[in-house]
PDB file of C-alpha atoms in Angstrom:
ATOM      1  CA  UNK F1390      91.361 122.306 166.770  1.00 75.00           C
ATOM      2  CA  UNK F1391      94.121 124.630 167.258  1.00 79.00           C
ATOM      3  CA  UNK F1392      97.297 122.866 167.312  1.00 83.00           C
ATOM      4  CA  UNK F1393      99.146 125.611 169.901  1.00 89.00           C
ATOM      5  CA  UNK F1394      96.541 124.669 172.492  1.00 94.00           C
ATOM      6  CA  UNK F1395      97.003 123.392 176.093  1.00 96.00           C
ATOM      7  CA  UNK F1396      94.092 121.659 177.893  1.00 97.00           C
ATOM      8  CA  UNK F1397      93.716 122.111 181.686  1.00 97.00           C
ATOM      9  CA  UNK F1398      91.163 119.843 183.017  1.00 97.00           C
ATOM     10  CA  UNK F1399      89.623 120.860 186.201  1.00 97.00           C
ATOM     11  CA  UNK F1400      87.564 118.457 188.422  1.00 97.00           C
ATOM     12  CA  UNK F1401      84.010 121.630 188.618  1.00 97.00           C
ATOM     13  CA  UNK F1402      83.025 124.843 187.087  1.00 96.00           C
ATOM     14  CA  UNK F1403      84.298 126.461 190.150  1.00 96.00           C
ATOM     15  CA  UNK F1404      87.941 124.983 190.057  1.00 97.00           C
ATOM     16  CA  UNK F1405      88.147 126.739 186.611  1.00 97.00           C
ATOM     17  CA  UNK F1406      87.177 129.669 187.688  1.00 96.00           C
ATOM     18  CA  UNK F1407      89.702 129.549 190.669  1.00 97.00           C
ATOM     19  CA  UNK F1408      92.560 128.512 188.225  1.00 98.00           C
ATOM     20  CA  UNK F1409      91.332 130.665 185.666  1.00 98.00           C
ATOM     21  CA  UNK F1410      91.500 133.508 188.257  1.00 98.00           C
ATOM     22  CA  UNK F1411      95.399 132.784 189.511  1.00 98.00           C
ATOM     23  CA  UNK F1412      96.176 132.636 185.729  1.00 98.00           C
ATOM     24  CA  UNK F1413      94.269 135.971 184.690  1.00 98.00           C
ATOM     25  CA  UNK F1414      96.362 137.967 188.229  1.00 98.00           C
ATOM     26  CA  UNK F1415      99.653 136.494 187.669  1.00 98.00           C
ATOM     27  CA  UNK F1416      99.561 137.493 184.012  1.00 98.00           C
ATOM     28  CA  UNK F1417      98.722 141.013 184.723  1.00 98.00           C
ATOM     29  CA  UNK F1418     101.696 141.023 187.523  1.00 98.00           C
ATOM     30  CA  UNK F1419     104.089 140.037 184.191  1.00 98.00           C
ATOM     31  CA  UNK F1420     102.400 142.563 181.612  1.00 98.00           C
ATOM     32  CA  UNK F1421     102.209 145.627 184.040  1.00 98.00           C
ATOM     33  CA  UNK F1422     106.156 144.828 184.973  1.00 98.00           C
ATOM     34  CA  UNK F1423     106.944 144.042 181.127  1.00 98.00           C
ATOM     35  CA  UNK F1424     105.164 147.913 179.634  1.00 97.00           C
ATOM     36  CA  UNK F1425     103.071 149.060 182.347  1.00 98.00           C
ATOM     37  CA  UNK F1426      99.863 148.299 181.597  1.00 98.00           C
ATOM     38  CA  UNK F1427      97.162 145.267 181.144  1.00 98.00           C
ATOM     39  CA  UNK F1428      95.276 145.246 178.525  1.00 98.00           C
ATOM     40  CA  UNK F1429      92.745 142.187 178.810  1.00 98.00           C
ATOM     41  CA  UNK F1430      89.169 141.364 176.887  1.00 98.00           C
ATOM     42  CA  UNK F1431      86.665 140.397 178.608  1.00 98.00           C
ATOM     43  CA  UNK F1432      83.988 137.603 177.555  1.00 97.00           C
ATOM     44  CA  UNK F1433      80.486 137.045 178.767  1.00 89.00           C
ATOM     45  CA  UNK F1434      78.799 134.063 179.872  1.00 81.00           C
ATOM     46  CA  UNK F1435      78.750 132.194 183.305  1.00 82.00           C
ATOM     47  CA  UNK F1436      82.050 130.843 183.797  1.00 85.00           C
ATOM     48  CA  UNK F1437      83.521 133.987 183.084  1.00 93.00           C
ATOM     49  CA  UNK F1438      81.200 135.938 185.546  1.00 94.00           C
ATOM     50  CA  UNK F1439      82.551 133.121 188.156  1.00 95.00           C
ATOM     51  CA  UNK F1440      85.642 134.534 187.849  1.00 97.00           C
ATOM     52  CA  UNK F1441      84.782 138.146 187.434  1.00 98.00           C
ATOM     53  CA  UNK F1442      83.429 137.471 190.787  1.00 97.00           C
ATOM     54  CA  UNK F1443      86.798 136.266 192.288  1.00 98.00           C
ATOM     55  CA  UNK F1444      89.180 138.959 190.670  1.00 98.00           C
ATOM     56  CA  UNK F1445      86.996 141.577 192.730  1.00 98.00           C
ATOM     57  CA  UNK F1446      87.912 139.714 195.741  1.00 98.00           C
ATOM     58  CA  UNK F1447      91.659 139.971 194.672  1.00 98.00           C
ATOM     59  CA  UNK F1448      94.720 142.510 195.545  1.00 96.00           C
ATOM     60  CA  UNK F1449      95.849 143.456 192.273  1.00 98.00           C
ATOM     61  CA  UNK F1450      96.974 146.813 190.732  1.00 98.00           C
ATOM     62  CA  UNK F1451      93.853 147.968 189.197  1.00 98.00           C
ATOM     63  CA  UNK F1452      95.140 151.658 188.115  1.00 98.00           C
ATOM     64  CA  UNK F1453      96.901 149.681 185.677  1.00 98.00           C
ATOM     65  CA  UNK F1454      94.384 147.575 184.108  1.00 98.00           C
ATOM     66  CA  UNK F1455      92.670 148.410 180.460  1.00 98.00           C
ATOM     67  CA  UNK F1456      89.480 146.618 179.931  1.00 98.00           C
ATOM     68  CA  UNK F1457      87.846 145.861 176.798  1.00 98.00           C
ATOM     69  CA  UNK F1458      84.570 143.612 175.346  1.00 98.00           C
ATOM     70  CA  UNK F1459      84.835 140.780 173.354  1.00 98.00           C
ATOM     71  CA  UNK F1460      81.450 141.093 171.992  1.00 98.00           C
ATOM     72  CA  UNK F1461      77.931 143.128 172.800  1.00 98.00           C
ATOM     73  CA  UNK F1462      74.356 142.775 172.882  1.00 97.00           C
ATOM     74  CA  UNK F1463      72.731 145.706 170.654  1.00 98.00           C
ATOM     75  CA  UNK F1464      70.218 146.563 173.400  1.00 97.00           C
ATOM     76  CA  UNK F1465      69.931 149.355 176.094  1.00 97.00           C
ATOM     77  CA  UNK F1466      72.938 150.545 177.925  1.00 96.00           C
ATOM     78  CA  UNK F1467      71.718 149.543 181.625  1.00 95.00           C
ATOM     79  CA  UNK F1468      69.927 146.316 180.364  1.00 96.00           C
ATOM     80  CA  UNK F1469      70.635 143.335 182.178  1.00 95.00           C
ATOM     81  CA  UNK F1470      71.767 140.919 179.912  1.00 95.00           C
ATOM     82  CA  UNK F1471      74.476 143.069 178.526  1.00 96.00           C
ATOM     83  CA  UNK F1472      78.137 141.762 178.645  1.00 96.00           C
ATOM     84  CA  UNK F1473      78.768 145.530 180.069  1.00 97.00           C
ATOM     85  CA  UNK F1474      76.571 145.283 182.755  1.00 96.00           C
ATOM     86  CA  UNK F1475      77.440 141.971 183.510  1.00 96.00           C
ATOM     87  CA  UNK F1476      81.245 142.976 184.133  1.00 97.00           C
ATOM     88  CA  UNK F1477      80.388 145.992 185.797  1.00 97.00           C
ATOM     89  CA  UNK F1478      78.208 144.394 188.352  1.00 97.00           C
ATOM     90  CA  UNK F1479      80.408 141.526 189.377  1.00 97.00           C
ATOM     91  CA  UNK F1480      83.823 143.105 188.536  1.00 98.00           C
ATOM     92  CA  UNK F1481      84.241 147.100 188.139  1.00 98.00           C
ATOM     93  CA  UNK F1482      81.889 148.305 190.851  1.00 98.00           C
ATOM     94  CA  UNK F1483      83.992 146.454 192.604  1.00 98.00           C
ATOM     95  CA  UNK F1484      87.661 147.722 192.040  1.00 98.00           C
ATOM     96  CA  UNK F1485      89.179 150.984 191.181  1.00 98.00           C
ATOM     97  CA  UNK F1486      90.415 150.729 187.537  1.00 98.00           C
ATOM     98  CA  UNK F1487      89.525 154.182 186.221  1.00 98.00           C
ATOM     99  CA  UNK F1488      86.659 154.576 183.969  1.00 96.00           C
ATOM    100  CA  UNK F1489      88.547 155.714 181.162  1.00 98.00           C
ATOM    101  CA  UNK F1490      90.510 152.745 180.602  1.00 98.00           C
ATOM    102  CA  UNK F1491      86.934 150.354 180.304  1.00 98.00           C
ATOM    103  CA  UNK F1492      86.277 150.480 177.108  1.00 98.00           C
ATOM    104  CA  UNK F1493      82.524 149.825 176.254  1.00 98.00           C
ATOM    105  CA  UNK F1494      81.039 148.766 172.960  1.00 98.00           C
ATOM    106  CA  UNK F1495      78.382 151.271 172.522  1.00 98.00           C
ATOM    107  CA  UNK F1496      75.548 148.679 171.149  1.00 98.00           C
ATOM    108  CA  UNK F1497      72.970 150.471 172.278  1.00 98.00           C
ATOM    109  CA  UNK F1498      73.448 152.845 169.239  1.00 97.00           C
ATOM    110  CA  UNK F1499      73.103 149.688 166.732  1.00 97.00           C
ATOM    111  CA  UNK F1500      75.625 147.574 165.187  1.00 96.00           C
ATOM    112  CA  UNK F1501      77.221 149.430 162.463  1.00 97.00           C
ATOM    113  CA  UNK F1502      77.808 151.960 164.571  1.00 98.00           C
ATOM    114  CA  UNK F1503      79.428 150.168 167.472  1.00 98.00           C
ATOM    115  CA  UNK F1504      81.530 148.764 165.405  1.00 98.00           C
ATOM    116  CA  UNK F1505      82.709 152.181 163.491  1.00 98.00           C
ATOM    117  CA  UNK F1506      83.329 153.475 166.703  1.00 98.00           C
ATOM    118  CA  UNK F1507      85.395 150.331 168.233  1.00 98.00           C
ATOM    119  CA  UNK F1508      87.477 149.821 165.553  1.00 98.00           C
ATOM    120  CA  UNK F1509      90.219 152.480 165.989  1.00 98.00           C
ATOM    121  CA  UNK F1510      90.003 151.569 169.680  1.00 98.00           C
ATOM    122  CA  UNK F1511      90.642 147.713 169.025  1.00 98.00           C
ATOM    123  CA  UNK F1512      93.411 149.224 166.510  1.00 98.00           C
ATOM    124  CA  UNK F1513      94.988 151.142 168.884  1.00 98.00           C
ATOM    125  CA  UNK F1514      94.780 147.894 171.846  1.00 98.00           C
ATOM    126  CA  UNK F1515      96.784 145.438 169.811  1.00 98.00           C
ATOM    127  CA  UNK F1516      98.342 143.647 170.821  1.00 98.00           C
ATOM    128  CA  UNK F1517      96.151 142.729 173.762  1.00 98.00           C
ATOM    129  CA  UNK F1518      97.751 140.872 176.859  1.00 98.00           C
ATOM    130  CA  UNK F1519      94.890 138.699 177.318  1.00 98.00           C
ATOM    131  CA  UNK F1520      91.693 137.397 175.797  1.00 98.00           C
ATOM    132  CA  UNK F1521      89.033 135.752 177.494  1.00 98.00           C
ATOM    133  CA  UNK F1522      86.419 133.755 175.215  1.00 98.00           C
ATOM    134  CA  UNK F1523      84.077 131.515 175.995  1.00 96.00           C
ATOM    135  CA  UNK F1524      82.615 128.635 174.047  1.00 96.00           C
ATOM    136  CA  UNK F1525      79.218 127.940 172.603  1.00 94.00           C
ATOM    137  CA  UNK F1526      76.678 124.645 172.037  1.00 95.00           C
ATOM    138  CA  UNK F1527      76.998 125.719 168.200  1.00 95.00           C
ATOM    139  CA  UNK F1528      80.296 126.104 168.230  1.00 95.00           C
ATOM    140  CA  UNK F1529      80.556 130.248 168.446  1.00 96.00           C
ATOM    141  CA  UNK F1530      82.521 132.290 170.516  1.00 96.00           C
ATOM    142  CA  UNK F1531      82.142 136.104 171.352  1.00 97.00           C
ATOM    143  CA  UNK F1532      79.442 137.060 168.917  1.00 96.00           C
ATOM    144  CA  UNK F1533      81.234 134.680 166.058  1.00 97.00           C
ATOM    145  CA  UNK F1534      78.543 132.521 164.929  1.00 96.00           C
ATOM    146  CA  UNK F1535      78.736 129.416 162.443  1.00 95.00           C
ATOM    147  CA  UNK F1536      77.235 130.190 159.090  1.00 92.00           C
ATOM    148  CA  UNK F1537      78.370 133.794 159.563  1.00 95.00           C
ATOM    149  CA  UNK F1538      79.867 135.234 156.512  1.00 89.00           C
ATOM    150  CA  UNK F1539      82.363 138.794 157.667  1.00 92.00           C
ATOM    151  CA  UNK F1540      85.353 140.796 156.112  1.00 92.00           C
ATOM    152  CA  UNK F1541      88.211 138.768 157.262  1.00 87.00           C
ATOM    153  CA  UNK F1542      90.305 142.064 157.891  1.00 92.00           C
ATOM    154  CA  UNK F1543      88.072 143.456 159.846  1.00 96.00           C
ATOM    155  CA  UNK F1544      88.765 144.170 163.376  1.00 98.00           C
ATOM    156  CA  UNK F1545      85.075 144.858 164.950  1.00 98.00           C
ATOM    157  CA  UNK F1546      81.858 143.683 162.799  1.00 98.00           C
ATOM    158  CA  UNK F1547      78.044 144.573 163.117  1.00 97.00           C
ATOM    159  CA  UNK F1548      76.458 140.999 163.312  1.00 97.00           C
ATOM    160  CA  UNK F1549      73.007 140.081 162.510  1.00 96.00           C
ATOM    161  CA  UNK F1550      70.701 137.200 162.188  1.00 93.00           C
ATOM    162  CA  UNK F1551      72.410 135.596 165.683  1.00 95.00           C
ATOM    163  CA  UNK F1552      70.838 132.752 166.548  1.00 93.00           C
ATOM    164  CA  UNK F1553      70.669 133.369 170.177  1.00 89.00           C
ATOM    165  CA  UNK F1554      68.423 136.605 171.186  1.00 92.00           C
ATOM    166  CA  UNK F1555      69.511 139.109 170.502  1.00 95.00           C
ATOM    167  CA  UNK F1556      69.393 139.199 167.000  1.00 96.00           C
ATOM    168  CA  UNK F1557      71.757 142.019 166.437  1.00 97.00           C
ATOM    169  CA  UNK F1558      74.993 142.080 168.468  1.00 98.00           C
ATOM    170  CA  UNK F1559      78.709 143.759 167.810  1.00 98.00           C
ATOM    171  CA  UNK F1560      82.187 141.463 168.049  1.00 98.00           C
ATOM    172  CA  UNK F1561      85.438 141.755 167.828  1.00 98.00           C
ATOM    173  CA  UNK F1562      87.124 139.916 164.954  1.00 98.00           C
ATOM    174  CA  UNK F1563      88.578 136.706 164.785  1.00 97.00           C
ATOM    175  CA  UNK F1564      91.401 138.317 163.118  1.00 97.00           C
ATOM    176  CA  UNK F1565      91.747 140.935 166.126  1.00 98.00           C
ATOM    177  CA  UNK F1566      90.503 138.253 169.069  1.00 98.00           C
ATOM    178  CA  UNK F1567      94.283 136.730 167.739  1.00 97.00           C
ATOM    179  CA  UNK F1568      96.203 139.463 168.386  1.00 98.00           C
ATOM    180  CA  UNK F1569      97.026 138.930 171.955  1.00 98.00           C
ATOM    181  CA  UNK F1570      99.824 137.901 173.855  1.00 98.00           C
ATOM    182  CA  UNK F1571      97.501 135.218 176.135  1.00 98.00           C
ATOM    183  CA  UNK F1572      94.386 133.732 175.433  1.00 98.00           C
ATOM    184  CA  UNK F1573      92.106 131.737 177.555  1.00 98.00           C
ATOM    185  CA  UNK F1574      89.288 129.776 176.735  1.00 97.00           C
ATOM    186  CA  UNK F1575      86.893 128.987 179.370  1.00 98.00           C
ATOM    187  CA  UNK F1576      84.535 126.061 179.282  1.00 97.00           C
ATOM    188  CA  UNK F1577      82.326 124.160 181.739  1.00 97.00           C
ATOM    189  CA  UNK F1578      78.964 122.515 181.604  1.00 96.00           C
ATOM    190  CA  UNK F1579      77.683 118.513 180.423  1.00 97.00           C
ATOM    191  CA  UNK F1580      76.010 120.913 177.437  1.00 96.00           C
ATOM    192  CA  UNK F1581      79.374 121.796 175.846  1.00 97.00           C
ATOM    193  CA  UNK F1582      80.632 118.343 175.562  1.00 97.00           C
ATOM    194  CA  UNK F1583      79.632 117.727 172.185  1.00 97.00           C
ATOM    195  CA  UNK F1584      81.156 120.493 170.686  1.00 97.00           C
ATOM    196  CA  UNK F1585      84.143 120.095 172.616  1.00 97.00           C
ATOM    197  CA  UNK F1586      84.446 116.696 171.011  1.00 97.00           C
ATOM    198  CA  UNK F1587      83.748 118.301 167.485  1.00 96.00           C
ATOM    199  CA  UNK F1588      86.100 121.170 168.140  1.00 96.00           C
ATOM    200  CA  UNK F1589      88.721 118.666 169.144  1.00 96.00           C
ATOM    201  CA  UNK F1590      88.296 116.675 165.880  1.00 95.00           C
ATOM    202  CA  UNK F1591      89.203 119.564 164.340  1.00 95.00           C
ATOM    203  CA  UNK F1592      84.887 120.516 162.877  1.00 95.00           C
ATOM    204  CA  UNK F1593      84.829 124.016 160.702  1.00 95.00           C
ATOM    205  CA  UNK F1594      83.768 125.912 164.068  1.00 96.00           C
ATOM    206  CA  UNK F1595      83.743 129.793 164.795  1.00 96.00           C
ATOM    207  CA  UNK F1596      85.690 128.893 167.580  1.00 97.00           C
ATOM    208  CA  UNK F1597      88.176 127.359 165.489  1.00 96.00           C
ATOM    209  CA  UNK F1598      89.001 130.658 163.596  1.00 96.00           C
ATOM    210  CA  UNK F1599      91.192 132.242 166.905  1.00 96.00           C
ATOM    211  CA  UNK F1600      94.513 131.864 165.878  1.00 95.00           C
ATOM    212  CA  UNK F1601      97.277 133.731 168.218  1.00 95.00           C
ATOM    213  CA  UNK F1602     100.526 133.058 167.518  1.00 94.00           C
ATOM    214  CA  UNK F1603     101.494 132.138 170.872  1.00 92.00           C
ATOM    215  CA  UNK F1604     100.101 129.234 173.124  1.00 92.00           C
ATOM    216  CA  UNK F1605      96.241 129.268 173.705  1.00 96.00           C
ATOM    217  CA  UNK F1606      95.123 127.953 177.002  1.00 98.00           C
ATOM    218  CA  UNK F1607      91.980 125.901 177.303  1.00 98.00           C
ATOM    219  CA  UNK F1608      90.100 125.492 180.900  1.00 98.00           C
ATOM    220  CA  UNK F1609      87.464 122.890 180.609  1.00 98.00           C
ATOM    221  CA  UNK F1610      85.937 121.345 183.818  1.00 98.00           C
ATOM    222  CA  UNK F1611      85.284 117.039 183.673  1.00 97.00           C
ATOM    223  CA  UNK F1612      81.583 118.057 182.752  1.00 97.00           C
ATOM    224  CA  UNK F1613      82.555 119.567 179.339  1.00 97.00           C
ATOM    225  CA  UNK F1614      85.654 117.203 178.726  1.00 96.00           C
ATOM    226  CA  UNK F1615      84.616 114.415 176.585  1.00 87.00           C
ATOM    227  CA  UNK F1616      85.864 110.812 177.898  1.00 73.00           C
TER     228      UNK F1616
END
């Protein structure tokens, strides 16, 4: 486990989202004051859509706000289970950031690709203010999956052979996922508690590999938190 982490233990799923929410607005208050902008990665998942949810129920000043992806699903633009779509259904229909400063991992085009055309974006982006990242049964996070072998210096890689469907996804690096002045997991669910215990003990886990050099933030509801 990451020894700059601080754990914030929330009674339900929905109290993390709530906190998670206050957290994710106050922050961008700070970074748009501190350089004008927000730049903030998105994760996919449910807790994360819980909050999604929220922030488009929020005053905040969207003009101002750069959004990236963590991670994609190589599959069709418009399909459904697409981190992309995802956001853009519970979040960016929703508020007026302008569409040039959402930055979409075009998966549909295949992996190598994606990543090609993501890396000088994810170059330009860092630092990021904020990361979001959620947390997997096996241990993985964005599209970072254990037994995984990548180029450490990369900053986007084409991933194969994932163990959840689809087989063939695009992530951001754990090298890159670093590079930001916040980061935030979010975790919630009786399922996670296992890992959470391993992660805590300090297990070889994808999850493990995010490193920023400033304080992480962990929100875990008393589901996922083991006793």
């Amino acid at each position: 486990m990451q020894e700059n982490s601080r754990w914030h233990t929330l009674a339900t799923a929905d109290e993390v989202a709530a906190v998670a929410c206050q957290h994710i607005l106050a922050s961008a208050q700070q970074a748009i004051a501190a350089h004008g902008t927000f730049k903030l990665v998105l994760a996919g998942g449910t807790t994360p859509e819980k909050i999604y949810r929220l922030l488009a129920k929020s005053d905040a000043d969207w003009a101002k706000w750069i959004v990236y992806y963590g991670d994609e699903r190589c599959l069709p633009a418009d399909d459904a289970e697409r981190n992309s779509m995802i956001a853009k259904q519970t979040l960016l229909d929703h508020v007026p950031i302008p569409a040039g400063q959402v930055f979409t991992l075009q998966a549909e085009l295949g992996g190598e690709v994606a990543a090609e055309q993501y890396r000088p974006i994810v170059a330009a982006a860092m630092p990021f203010d904020m990361v979001l990242l959620g947390l997997g049964e096996d241990g993985h996070t964005a599209s970072l999956f254990p037994g995984h072998v990548h180029n450490a210096d990369e900053l986007v890689h084409a991933v194969y052979n994932s163990p959840k469907p689809p087989p063939k996804r695009v992530s951001i690096s754990a090298k890159a996922l670093s590079n930001t002045h916040e980061l935030l997991f979010l975790v919630t669910g009786t399922n996670k508690r296992p890992i959470v215990e391993a992660w805590r003990a300090g297990a070889d886990l994808p999850v493990a590999t995010i490193q920023p050099s400033n304080t992480l933030d962990v929100y875990i509801d008393s589901d996922a938190y083991p006793a």
